[in-house]
Each structure stands twice: as C-alpha cells, then as structure tokens.
Coordinates of C-alpha atoms and ligand atoms in Angstrom, one line a residue:
M1 CA -5.9 2.8 20.7
D2 CA -4.8 0.8 23.8
T3 CA -1.5 1.9 25.3
R4 CA -0.2 -1.7 25.3
L5 CA -1.2 -1.8 21.7
E6 CA 0.1 1.7 20.8
S7 CA 3.4 1.2 22.1
V8 CA 4.2 -1.7 19.9
R9 CA 2.6 -0.1 17.1
E10 CA 5.0 2.9 17.4
I11 CA 8.0 0.4 17.7
V12 CA 6.7 -1.2 14.0
L13 CA 6.4 2.4 12.7
E14 CA 9.9 3.5 13.6
R15 CA 11.3 -0.1 12.5
N16 CA 9.9 -0.4 9.4
P17 CA 9.9 3.3 7.8
G18 CA 8.0 3.9 4.6
E19 CA 6.4 0.3 4.5
N20 CA 2.9 1.6 4.6
E21 CA 0.8 -1.8 3.6
F22 CA 2.6 -3.6 6.4
H23 CA 1.8 -0.5 8.9
Q24 CA -1.8 -1.2 7.7
A25 CA -2.0 -4.8 8.0
V26 CA -0.7 -4.4 11.6
A27 CA -2.9 -1.8 12.4
E28 CA -6.0 -4.0 11.1
V29 CA -4.9 -6.8 13.4
F30 CA -4.3 -4.9 16.4
S31 CA -7.9 -3.0 16.2
S32 CA -9.3 -6.6 17.2
L33 CA -6.9 -7.2 20.2
V34 CA -7.7 -5.2 23.1
P35 CA -10.1 -7.8 24.4
V36 CA -7.6 -10.4 24.1
L37 CA -4.9 -8.7 25.9
D38 CA -7.4 -8.2 28.7
K39 CA -8.3 -12.1 28.9
H40 CA -4.6 -13.1 28.4
P41 CA -2.4 -10.7 30.1
E42 CA 0.4 -13.3 29.7
F43 CA 0.8 -12.4 26.1
A44 CA 1.8 -8.7 26.8
D45 CA 4.1 -10.1 29.8
A46 CA 6.0 -12.2 27.0
S47 CA 6.0 -9.3 24.4
I48 CA 4.1 -11.5 22.2
L49 CA 2.9 -8.7 20.1
E50 CA 6.3 -7.1 19.6
R51 CA 7.9 -10.5 18.6
I52 CA 4.8 -11.5 16.2
C53 CA 5.5 -7.9 14.4
E54 CA 9.0 -8.8 14.0
P55 CA 10.1 -11.4 11.3
E56 CA 12.0 -14.3 12.3
R57 CA 14.2 -13.8 9.2
Q58 CA 14.1 -11.3 6.2
I59 CA 16.2 -12.4 3.1
I60 CA 16.7 -9.9 0.2
F61 CA 19.0 -11.0 -2.7
R62 CA 20.1 -9.9 -6.2
V63 CA 18.5 -12.0 -9.2
P64 CA 20.5 -11.4 -12.3
W65 CA 19.5 -12.7 -15.6
V66 CA 19.7 -12.2 -19.3
D67 CA 16.8 -11.3 -21.4
D68 CA 16.3 -12.2 -25.0
S69 CA 18.3 -9.5 -26.5
G70 CA 21.3 -10.6 -24.5
Q71 CA 21.0 -7.7 -22.1
V72 CA 21.7 -8.3 -18.4
Q73 CA 19.0 -7.6 -15.9
I74 CA 19.0 -7.1 -12.3
N75 CA 15.9 -7.6 -10.1
R76 CA 15.6 -7.5 -6.3
G77 CA 14.3 -11.1 -4.7
F78 CA 12.6 -11.5 -1.2
R79 CA 11.7 -14.0 1.3
V80 CA 10.2 -13.1 4.7
E81 CA 10.0 -16.1 7.0
F82 CA 7.8 -14.5 9.7
N83 CA 6.7 -16.9 12.0
S84 CA 7.0 -20.5 12.5
A85 CA 5.2 -21.4 15.8
L86 CA 2.7 -23.6 14.3
G87 CA 4.8 -25.2 11.3
P88 CA 7.3 -24.5 8.5
Y89 CA 6.8 -21.0 7.0
K90 CA 4.3 -21.0 4.3
G91 CA 3.1 -18.5 1.8
G92 CA 3.4 -17.7 -1.8
L93 CA 5.6 -15.8 -4.1
R94 CA 4.8 -12.7 -5.9
F95 CA 6.3 -11.4 -9.1
H96 CA 5.2 -8.0 -9.6
P97 CA 7.1 -4.4 -10.3
S98 CA 5.3 -3.1 -7.3
V99 CA 7.1 -5.8 -4.9
Y100 CA 9.3 -4.2 -2.3
L101 CA 9.8 -5.2 1.5
G102 CA 6.7 -3.4 2.6
I103 CA 4.2 -5.7 0.5
I104 CA 6.1 -8.8 1.3
K105 CA 6.2 -8.1 5.2
F106 CA 2.2 -7.1 4.9
L107 CA 1.6 -10.5 2.9
G108 CA 3.9 -12.4 5.4
F109 CA 2.2 -11.0 8.4
E110 CA -1.7 -11.6 7.3
Q111 CA -0.4 -15.2 6.5
I112 CA 0.6 -16.0 10.0
F113 CA -2.9 -15.6 11.1
K114 CA -4.6 -16.9 7.6
N115 CA -2.7 -20.3 8.2
A116 CA -3.5 -20.5 11.9
L117 CA -7.2 -20.1 10.8
T118 CA -7.0 -23.2 8.6
G119 CA -6.0 -25.5 11.6
M120 CA -3.2 -27.0 9.5
P121 CA 0.2 -26.9 10.9
I122 CA 1.9 -24.4 8.9
G123 CA 3.8 -21.1 10.1
G124 CA 3.7 -17.8 8.0
G125 CA 6.2 -16.5 5.3
K126 CA 6.0 -14.6 1.8
G127 CA 8.3 -13.8 -1.1
G128 CA 8.6 -12.5 -4.4
A129 CA 10.5 -10.0 -6.9
D130 CA 10.2 -6.7 -8.2
F131 CA 10.3 -8.5 -11.6
D132 CA 7.5 -7.8 -14.2
P133 CA 6.5 -10.9 -16.2
R134 CA 4.2 -9.2 -18.4
G135 CA 5.4 -9.1 -22.0
R136 CA 8.3 -11.4 -21.3
S137 CA 8.8 -14.5 -23.3
D138 CA 8.7 -18.2 -22.1
G139 CA 12.4 -18.3 -22.1
E140 CA 13.0 -15.2 -20.1
I141 CA 10.4 -16.4 -17.6
M142 CA 12.5 -19.5 -17.2
R143 CA 15.8 -18.0 -16.8
F144 CA 14.4 -15.4 -14.1
C145 CA 13.0 -18.2 -12.1
Q146 CA 15.9 -20.3 -12.4
S147 CA 18.2 -17.3 -11.1
F148 CA 15.6 -16.6 -8.3
M149 CA 15.8 -20.1 -7.1
T150 CA 19.7 -20.2 -7.4
E151 CA 19.7 -17.9 -4.1
L152 CA 16.6 -19.0 -2.8
Y153 CA 17.0 -22.9 -2.7
R154 CA 19.4 -22.6 0.4
H155 CA 16.5 -20.9 2.7
I156 CA 13.7 -23.5 2.0
G157 CA 12.8 -26.8 2.5
E158 CA 9.9 -29.2 3.1
Y159 CA 10.6 -28.7 7.1
T160 CA 11.7 -25.1 6.9
D161 CA 10.0 -22.9 4.3
V162 CA 7.6 -24.1 1.5
P163 CA 6.6 -21.5 -0.9
A164 CA 3.7 -21.2 -3.6
G165 CA 2.5 -19.1 -6.2
D166 CA 0.9 -15.7 -5.9
I167 CA 0.4 -13.0 -8.3
G168 CA 2.5 -13.4 -11.4
V169 CA 3.6 -16.9 -10.2
G170 CA 1.3 -19.8 -11.4
G171 CA 2.1 -23.5 -12.8
R172 CA 4.5 -22.3 -15.5
E173 CA 6.7 -20.4 -12.9
I174 CA 6.4 -23.2 -10.1
G175 CA 7.6 -25.9 -12.6
Y176 CA 10.7 -23.8 -13.6
L177 CA 11.5 -22.9 -9.8
F178 CA 10.7 -26.7 -8.9
G179 CA 13.0 -27.9 -11.8
Q180 CA 16.0 -25.6 -10.6
Y181 CA 15.6 -26.4 -6.9
K182 CA 15.9 -30.4 -8.0
R183 CA 18.9 -29.6 -10.1
I184 CA 20.8 -27.7 -7.6
T185 CA 20.0 -30.1 -4.4
N186 CA 20.0 -33.6 -6.6
R187 CA 16.7 -34.4 -4.3
Y188 CA 13.0 -34.9 -5.4
E189 CA 11.9 -32.9 -2.6
S190 CA 8.1 -32.7 -3.6
G191 CA 7.1 -31.1 -0.3
V192 CA 9.4 -27.9 -1.1
L193 CA 6.9 -26.1 -3.3
T194 CA 3.1 -26.3 -3.6
G195 CA 1.0 -25.5 -6.5
K196 CA 3.0 -28.2 -8.6
G197 CA 1.8 -29.7 -11.7
V198 CA -0.6 -32.7 -10.9
T199 CA 1.6 -35.3 -12.9
W200 CA 4.8 -34.3 -10.8
G201 CA 3.5 -33.9 -7.2
G202 CA 0.9 -31.4 -7.4
S203 CA -2.7 -31.6 -5.8
L204 CA -5.7 -31.4 -7.7
V205 CA -8.1 -28.8 -6.4
R206 CA -5.0 -26.4 -5.6
P207 CA -5.5 -24.0 -8.7
E208 CA -9.2 -23.7 -8.1
A209 CA -8.9 -23.7 -4.3
T210 CA -8.4 -20.0 -3.4
G211 CA -11.5 -18.8 -5.6
Y212 CA -13.8 -21.9 -4.8
G213 CA -13.0 -21.3 -1.1
T214 CA -13.9 -17.6 -1.2
V215 CA -17.1 -18.6 -2.7
L216 CA -17.7 -21.3 -0.2
F217 CA -17.0 -19.0 2.9
T218 CA -19.4 -16.5 1.2
Q219 CA -22.0 -19.3 0.9
E220 CA -21.7 -19.8 4.7
M221 CA -21.7 -15.9 5.3
L222 CA -25.0 -15.8 3.3
R223 CA -26.5 -18.8 5.0
T224 CA -26.6 -17.1 8.3
R225 CA -29.1 -14.6 6.7
N226 CA -30.8 -17.4 5.1
Q227 CA -29.6 -16.5 1.8
T228 CA -27.6 -18.5 -0.9
F229 CA -25.8 -17.8 -4.2
D230 CA -28.8 -18.7 -6.1
G231 CA -29.8 -15.5 -8.1
Q232 CA -27.2 -13.2 -6.7
R233 CA -25.5 -10.5 -9.0
V234 CA -22.1 -10.7 -8.5
A235 CA -19.1 -8.2 -9.2
V236 CA -15.5 -10.0 -9.6
S237 CA -12.4 -8.0 -10.0
G238 CA -9.0 -9.3 -11.4
A239 CA -8.7 -11.9 -14.3
G240 CA -6.1 -14.2 -12.9
N241 CA -6.1 -17.6 -10.8
V242 CA -8.0 -16.5 -8.0
A243 CA -10.8 -14.5 -9.9
I244 CA -11.2 -17.2 -12.8
H245 CA -12.2 -19.7 -10.2
A246 CA -14.2 -17.6 -7.8
I247 CA -16.3 -16.8 -11.2
A248 CA -16.7 -20.5 -12.1
K249 CA -17.9 -21.4 -8.4
S250 CA -20.1 -18.6 -8.2
Q251 CA -22.0 -19.5 -11.4
A252 CA -22.0 -23.2 -10.5
L253 CA -24.0 -22.2 -7.4
G254 CA -26.5 -20.1 -9.7
A255 CA -25.1 -16.8 -9.4
S256 CA -24.7 -14.5 -12.5
V257 CA -21.1 -12.8 -12.6
V258 CA -21.1 -9.8 -14.8
T259 CA -17.8 -8.6 -14.2
C260 CA -14.0 -9.3 -14.2
S261 CA -10.9 -7.1 -14.7
D262 CA -7.3 -6.6 -15.1
S263 CA -5.0 -3.5 -14.5
S264 CA -6.1 -1.9 -18.0
G265 CA -9.8 -1.9 -16.9
Y266 CA -13.1 -4.0 -16.6
V267 CA -15.5 -5.9 -18.8
V268 CA -19.1 -6.0 -18.1
D269 CA -21.0 -9.2 -19.7
E270 CA -24.6 -9.2 -18.4
D271 CA -24.9 -12.9 -19.7
G272 CA -22.5 -13.9 -17.1
I273 CA -19.0 -14.2 -17.5
D274 CA -17.8 -17.1 -20.3
V275 CA -15.6 -18.7 -17.8
E276 CA -14.1 -21.1 -20.4
L277 CA -13.2 -18.3 -22.9
L278 CA -11.6 -15.9 -20.2
Q279 CA -9.4 -18.7 -19.2
Q280 CA -8.4 -19.4 -22.7
I281 CA -7.4 -15.9 -23.1
K282 CA -5.7 -15.3 -19.8
E283 CA -4.1 -18.7 -18.9
V284 CA -3.5 -20.1 -22.3
E285 CA -3.0 -17.1 -24.8
R286 CA -2.0 -14.7 -22.1
G287 CA -3.8 -12.1 -23.5
R288 CA -5.8 -9.0 -22.0
I289 CA -9.1 -8.4 -20.5
S290 CA -10.2 -6.2 -23.8
D291 CA -9.5 -9.5 -25.9
Y292 CA -12.3 -11.2 -23.9
A293 CA -14.7 -8.2 -24.5
E294 CA -13.8 -8.3 -28.3
R295 CA -14.1 -12.0 -28.9
R296 CA -17.3 -12.4 -26.9
G297 CA -19.0 -9.6 -29.0
G298 CA -22.7 -8.7 -28.4
S299 CA -23.4 -6.5 -25.7
V300 CA -20.4 -6.9 -23.7
K301 CA -18.4 -3.9 -23.0
F302 CA -14.8 -3.2 -22.1
V303 CA -14.3 -0.2 -19.9
E304 CA -10.8 1.1 -20.0
G305 CA -9.4 2.4 -16.8
G306 CA -12.6 2.3 -14.9
S307 CA -13.6 0.7 -11.5
V308 CA -15.2 -2.6 -11.7
W309 CA -17.1 -1.3 -8.4
D310 CA -19.2 1.0 -10.5
V311 CA -21.5 -1.9 -11.6
D312 CA -24.5 -2.6 -9.2
V313 CA -24.3 -5.8 -7.5
T314 CA -25.5 -7.7 -4.4
V315 CA -22.3 -9.6 -3.8
A316 CA -18.9 -8.2 -4.1
L317 CA -15.5 -10.4 -4.7
P318 CA -12.6 -8.6 -5.0
C319 CA -10.0 -11.0 -6.2
A320 CA -7.0 -8.4 -7.8
T321 CA -4.9 -6.8 -5.2
Q322 CA -4.5 -4.7 -2.2
N323 CA -6.2 -1.7 -1.5
E324 CA -8.5 -1.9 -5.0
L325 CA -11.6 -1.0 -3.1
D326 CA -11.9 2.4 -1.3
E327 CA -14.3 4.0 0.6
A328 CA -15.8 5.6 -2.1
D329 CA -16.4 2.4 -3.8
A330 CA -18.0 0.9 -0.7
A331 CA -20.4 3.8 -0.1
K332 CA -21.8 3.3 -3.7
L333 CA -21.9 -0.4 -3.5
V334 CA -23.8 -0.1 -0.3
K335 CA -26.1 2.6 -1.8
S336 CA -26.8 0.0 -4.7
G337 CA -28.0 -2.7 -2.3
L338 CA -24.9 -4.9 -1.6
V339 CA -25.5 -7.9 0.7
A340 CA -22.2 -9.4 0.9
V341 CA -18.2 -9.0 0.2
A342 CA -15.7 -11.4 0.6
E343 CA -12.1 -10.7 -0.2
G344 CA -10.4 -13.2 -2.5
A345 CA -7.5 -11.1 -2.8
N346 CA -5.2 -10.1 0.2
M347 CA -6.4 -7.0 1.9
P348 CA -8.2 -5.5 -1.3
C349 CA -10.6 -3.3 1.0
T350 CA -9.2 -0.2 2.7
S351 CA -9.9 0.1 6.1
K352 CA -12.1 2.6 5.6
A353 CA -14.2 0.7 3.0
A354 CA -14.2 -2.4 5.8
D355 CA -15.9 0.2 8.2
I356 CA -18.7 1.2 5.9
F357 CA -19.7 -2.4 5.1
H358 CA -19.6 -3.0 8.8
D359 CA -21.8 0.1 9.7
A360 CA -24.2 -0.6 7.0
G361 CA -24.8 -4.3 8.1
V362 CA -23.0 -5.9 4.9
L363 CA -21.6 -9.2 5.5
F364 CA -17.8 -8.8 5.3
G365 CA -15.3 -11.8 4.7
P366 CA -11.6 -10.6 5.4
G367 CA -9.0 -12.1 3.3
K368 CA -7.3 -13.9 5.9
A369 CA -10.4 -16.1 6.4
A370 CA -12.2 -15.8 2.7
N371 CA -9.2 -16.4 0.7
A372 CA -7.4 -19.3 2.9
G373 CA -8.5 -22.2 0.9
G374 CA -5.6 -21.7 -1.2
V375 CA -2.9 -22.3 1.4
A376 CA -5.2 -24.7 3.0
T377 CA -5.0 -27.0 -0.1
S378 CA -1.4 -26.2 -0.4
A379 CA -1.2 -27.8 3.2
L380 CA -3.3 -30.7 1.7
E381 CA -0.7 -31.1 -1.1
M382 CA 2.1 -31.2 1.4
Q383 CA 0.1 -34.0 3.1
Q384 CA -0.1 -36.1 -0.2
N385 CA 3.5 -35.6 -0.8
A386 CA 4.6 -36.6 2.6
S387 CA 2.4 -40.0 2.1
R388 CA 3.3 -40.2 -1.4
D389 CA -0.2 -40.3 -2.1
A390 CA -2.5 -38.6 -4.9
W391 CA -6.3 -37.8 -4.0
T392 CA -9.2 -37.9 -6.2
F393 CA -11.0 -34.1 -7.0
E394 CA -14.1 -34.9 -5.3
Y395 CA -12.1 -36.1 -1.9
T396 CA -9.9 -33.0 -2.0
E397 CA -12.8 -30.8 -2.7
E398 CA -14.6 -32.3 0.1
R399 CA -11.8 -31.7 2.4
L400 CA -11.4 -28.0 1.3
T401 CA -15.3 -27.5 1.7
D402 CA -14.8 -28.8 5.3
I403 CA -11.9 -26.5 5.9
M404 CA -14.0 -23.4 4.8
V405 CA -16.9 -24.3 6.7
G406 CA -14.7 -24.7 9.8
I407 CA -12.9 -21.1 9.5
H408 CA -16.3 -19.8 8.9
D409 CA -17.7 -21.2 12.3
R410 CA -14.3 -20.7 14.1
C411 CA -14.6 -16.9 13.2
A412 CA -18.3 -16.5 13.9
A413 CA -17.9 -18.3 17.1
T414 CA -14.9 -16.3 18.3
A415 CA -16.8 -12.9 17.3
D416 CA -19.9 -14.1 19.4
E417 CA -17.4 -14.8 22.5
Y418 CA -15.8 -11.6 22.3
G419 CA -19.2 -9.6 22.1
K420 CA -19.0 -8.9 18.3
P421 CA -21.6 -11.2 16.6
G422 CA -21.4 -11.2 12.9
N423 CA -18.0 -9.3 12.8
Y424 CA -15.7 -11.9 10.8
V425 CA -12.8 -9.3 11.0
V426 CA -12.7 -9.7 14.7
G427 CA -13.4 -13.3 14.6
A428 CA -10.6 -14.1 12.0
N429 CA -8.1 -11.9 13.9
I430 CA -8.7 -13.2 17.3
S431 CA -8.8 -16.7 16.7
G432 CA -5.8 -16.7 14.6
F433 CA -3.6 -14.5 16.9
V434 CA -4.9 -16.4 20.0
K435 CA -3.5 -19.8 18.3
V436 CA -0.1 -18.4 17.6
A437 CA 0.2 -16.7 20.4
D438 CA -0.6 -19.7 22.8
A439 CA 2.2 -21.7 20.7
M440 CA 4.8 -18.6 20.8
L441 CA 4.6 -18.8 24.8
A442 CA 4.8 -22.6 24.8
Q443 CA 8.1 -22.4 22.9
G444 CA 9.8 -19.9 25.2
V445 CA 11.4 -16.6 24.3
I446 CA 13.3 -17.4 20.6
Ligands
NDP501 P1 -2.7 -13.5 -10.8 O1 -1.3 -12.8 -11.2 O2 -3.0 -14.9 -11.3 O3 -4.0 -12.6 -11.3 C1 -3.7 -11.3 -10.8 C2 -5.0 -10.5 -11.1 O4 -5.1 -9.3 -10.8 C3 -4.7 -10.1 -12.7 O5 -5.9 -10.1 -13.6 C4 -4.2 -8.7 -12.8 O6 -4.2 -7.9 -13.9 C5 -5.0 -8.1 -11.7 N1 -4.0 -6.9 -11.2 C6 -2.7 -7.1 -10.2 N2 -2.4 -6.0 -9.7 C7 -3.2 -5.1 -10.0 C8 -3.4 -3.9 -10.0 N3 -2.6 -3.1 -9.4 N4 -4.6 -3.1 -10.5 C9 -5.6 -3.9 -11.1 N5 -5.2 -5.1 -11.2 C10 -4.4 -5.9 -10.7 O7 -2.8 -13.6 -9.2 P2 -3.8 -14.4 -8.2 O8 -5.1 -14.4 -8.9 O9 -3.0 -15.5 -8.0 O10 -3.7 -13.3 -6.8 C11 -4.8 -12.3 -6.8 C12 -4.9 -12.0 -5.7 O11 -5.1 -13.2 -4.6 C13 -3.6 -11.4 -4.7 O12 -4.0 -10.4 -3.7 C14 -3.0 -12.5 -4.1 O13 -2.2 -12.3 -2.8 C15 -4.2 -13.1 -3.6 N6 -4.3 -14.5 -3.0 C16 -3.9 -15.5 -4.2 C17 -3.8 -17.1 -4.0 C18 -3.4 -17.8 -4.7 O14 -3.6 -19.1 -4.5 N7 -3.1 -17.5 -5.9 C19 -4.0 -17.5 -2.4 C20 -4.5 -16.5 -1.5 C21 -4.6 -14.9 -1.9 P3 -2.8 -7.7 -14.8 O15 -2.6 -8.8 -15.7 O16 -3.2 -6.8 -15.8 O17 -1.8 -7.3 -13.9

C-alpha cells in the first residue's frame, strides 16, 4: 500500500484495537485512493485522511429497562457522529446483539461516502444498541426505545443529527423513539428522525426505498451490458425491510426471485417468492422464514442453517448483514453463470469475494452506492418535513429513480476518469471521498 495511506491505516489500527469491521471498511475505501492523493496533494497536506477516519464525536451510554417479568435489563447504546462536512449527521440505528463500537464505526464510516454520493446535504453517522428485539413483547420494545431515547435526545436534532432505522429498527421502533423525543423536548420536531409513519411526518416510498434503490442501481448496471431484469433468476438474502422490497421490485421488473433467508436458514421457491405472504409473516406476525415455507407448501423448501448462495442464479442481491458472502460463495456463484451482484446490505461481501467478482467481469455494485436509496429518501423526508409538505408516491419514487440513476452515472464516470472503467467500487469511493474532502478543506482544521 502507498506510504501516505499505510501510515494512516496504522494509526487507525492502533487507535481502534479489535474493531475488525471498521478496519475492513477503512481498507476498502483506502484501496481506491492512491490516484486521488496523486491528483490532490492538498488532501494529504491537510491530514484529511487521518481526520476522516476519526469520528467527530462518539457517544456510548447505558440503557436500563425493565422486562415483562419485572427484571432490570442493561444494554449498551451507541451513537457515532462521524462527519458533518456536508450536513447534519445522518444514518440509522441498529438493534442487534452483535452490535459493538466497531460495527457502528464501520457503518458510520461507510455512511459518510454513501451520503455524499446521493448528492443530498447530509453528513455521516450511525448508532444502535446490543439489544436483541427477537422474542421481546411490544411493551418491552417500547420501554427499551424510551430508555434509549431518554439519553439520545440530548445529542440529536434536525440540524445536528438525524437517526433512522437499520437492522432491528423499523416503523414500530421509530414510532416509540419519536414519541419519547417529543415528550422530553415538548417539540414536534419532525425532522429529528426519518422512517416515520406517513400520517405523522413520514415519507411515502421510505419503507421501499433501500430495496427498490438497490434494484434500480442493478438495472442501470445491467443496461451497460444491454441487459435488463426481465428473465433474470435472482437470489436475495435476508427477509427484512431491504430484502422484501428488493424482491418486490425485481419481480415487478420481470425477474424471478427464488430465495430469501434469515439467521436460521433460507427458502427456495422456484415459482418466485410470494412477497405478500412474506411481508405478512415477517412484518405483521414477526414470524420466521420457516413459517413461509410451511404456509406456501408445494415444492417450496426450507434449508436450515444453509447458505442462500448455494442456489444457482444470474443476479445476487445480498440484503441481510455484513460479511455474509465470502470468497467460496463468490467462486461458486461465478461458476454457475452470475451476471451481477448489488449490495442491498452494508458490506455483505468480503473484500476477497468482491475481488473474485471483479476478476470474473461480474457487475458489482458496492453498498455505499447500491443501497443509498434509503438514506436518499430519508433526505427527501427531511425536505418534506422542512416545508411541511407531503409528496405523492409517484413523485417520490420518480425522485428516488433519478437519484439512483445519478449515483450510478457518477460512479461510472468517476471510474472512467480514474482509468478503471466498470469498477463501481473505485467510482463510489473516489466520488464520495473527493466531495467530502473538498468540503473539509474549505471548512478549515476543525
Ligand atoms: P431488518 O432487521 O429489517 O432485516 C434484517 C434481515 O437480515 C433479517 O431477515 C435478519 O434475520 C437477517 N440477518 C440479520 N443478521 C443476520 C445474520 N447475522 N445472519 C443471517 N441473517 C441475518 O434489517 P434491514 O433490512 O433494514 O437491513 C438489512 C441490511 O441492509 C443491513 O446491512 C443494513 O445495514 C442495510 N441497510 C438498511 C437500510 C434501511 O433503510 N433499512 C439502508 C441501507 C442499508 P433474523 O430476523 O433472523 O435476524
């Protein structure tokens, strides 16, 4: 690695011991930056690299709450306010038992460049807790969210930091969080959280936006090879917010999505996943993917503990979690005729898997570009809140489509400019980084 990048990477490793996911995310961005530093020596002179890897603020707090049996439970809450060069910190909250500072930092770091790519005025941040919502009653979820917000409220605001959902945080949780914020502050500050319900300040298309956006980005990649979604055989992983809407959009464009999964295993449905049934089971009943196989019947099979990437497909959309698709999965998919991969989740492909896709000439859309539709629509929600307006579904979806096409074209043009045509990783990293670095330079050493 280039010495300018290597010295900063060493500082990151030393300052953030044991935070493997964060180290991985930094290495992935740095792998694209040598030509940028050659072209812009002023970035190195102003220590932009070192500053961009150090969050502006990191908040860690205790979240005490009482479960249904009267027992006091303690969780750990996080909010990493990473970079505000382009606007207020913006990024979701994740509630999952695996959450620790390294995961929040990796997500926050990615979010800086993703948000820059959307072209919207938003900085990067991320938060969450090591709380496991699975199996918890509605009352327990509410009490947890209220306790979490009782500390978080003093750090956020529509001009400061605007959280949203992520794994384990959907419309229900955003409702409880917003209610508690409103109660504590005595302000109906709609723009403090996004992903709200449409009757109380939310935006139409926000629930669909990440999944739809991932498919729209993939469609643009396929277009460069004179292909479309029509007739593609698609594997989607996950069965949450991103996965469900990626499945719906793929099928609306003529593809057949034959898989989805959760942490217990995956299903194969050769007739194409029935999205309505999946949504009913996962979002209304909060059931498991095995229930889908059981209820759908016929030849639909549930594979306990297996990997969804064992199924032969032409398009792969990993929409569950980080590092869920490794080099062995990538090699297998390439061998079976894969054409395109787009990351609906954040960093679902290991860096070795991404290398295999690139070497094989498979179209590869990295998460910071391919799943940026969610945060972009959150920014559209903020626009509606600021103007006390509510847009139609059609208009909002049109805006999302324009944004995704814009992100695709910006990544493609930047990759061309830096001599790596078709490499969306290089395009996304450089395009996002240069925009943030320019703003940081202009704003002085802060
Ligand atoms: P949800 O909580 O709605 O769904 C997550 C899904 O992934 C569930 O089916 C879950 O299964 C599965 N999953 C989670 N962890 C694991 C694991 N360790 N192994 C296997 N499966 C797992 O989350 P989202 O759909 O919102 O988020 C999915 C991904 O998309 C995340 O990487 C997130 O950061 C990213 N993302 C989300 C955005 C959004 O707008 N929501 C925006 C941009 C990116 P189970 O129920 O069994 O845990």
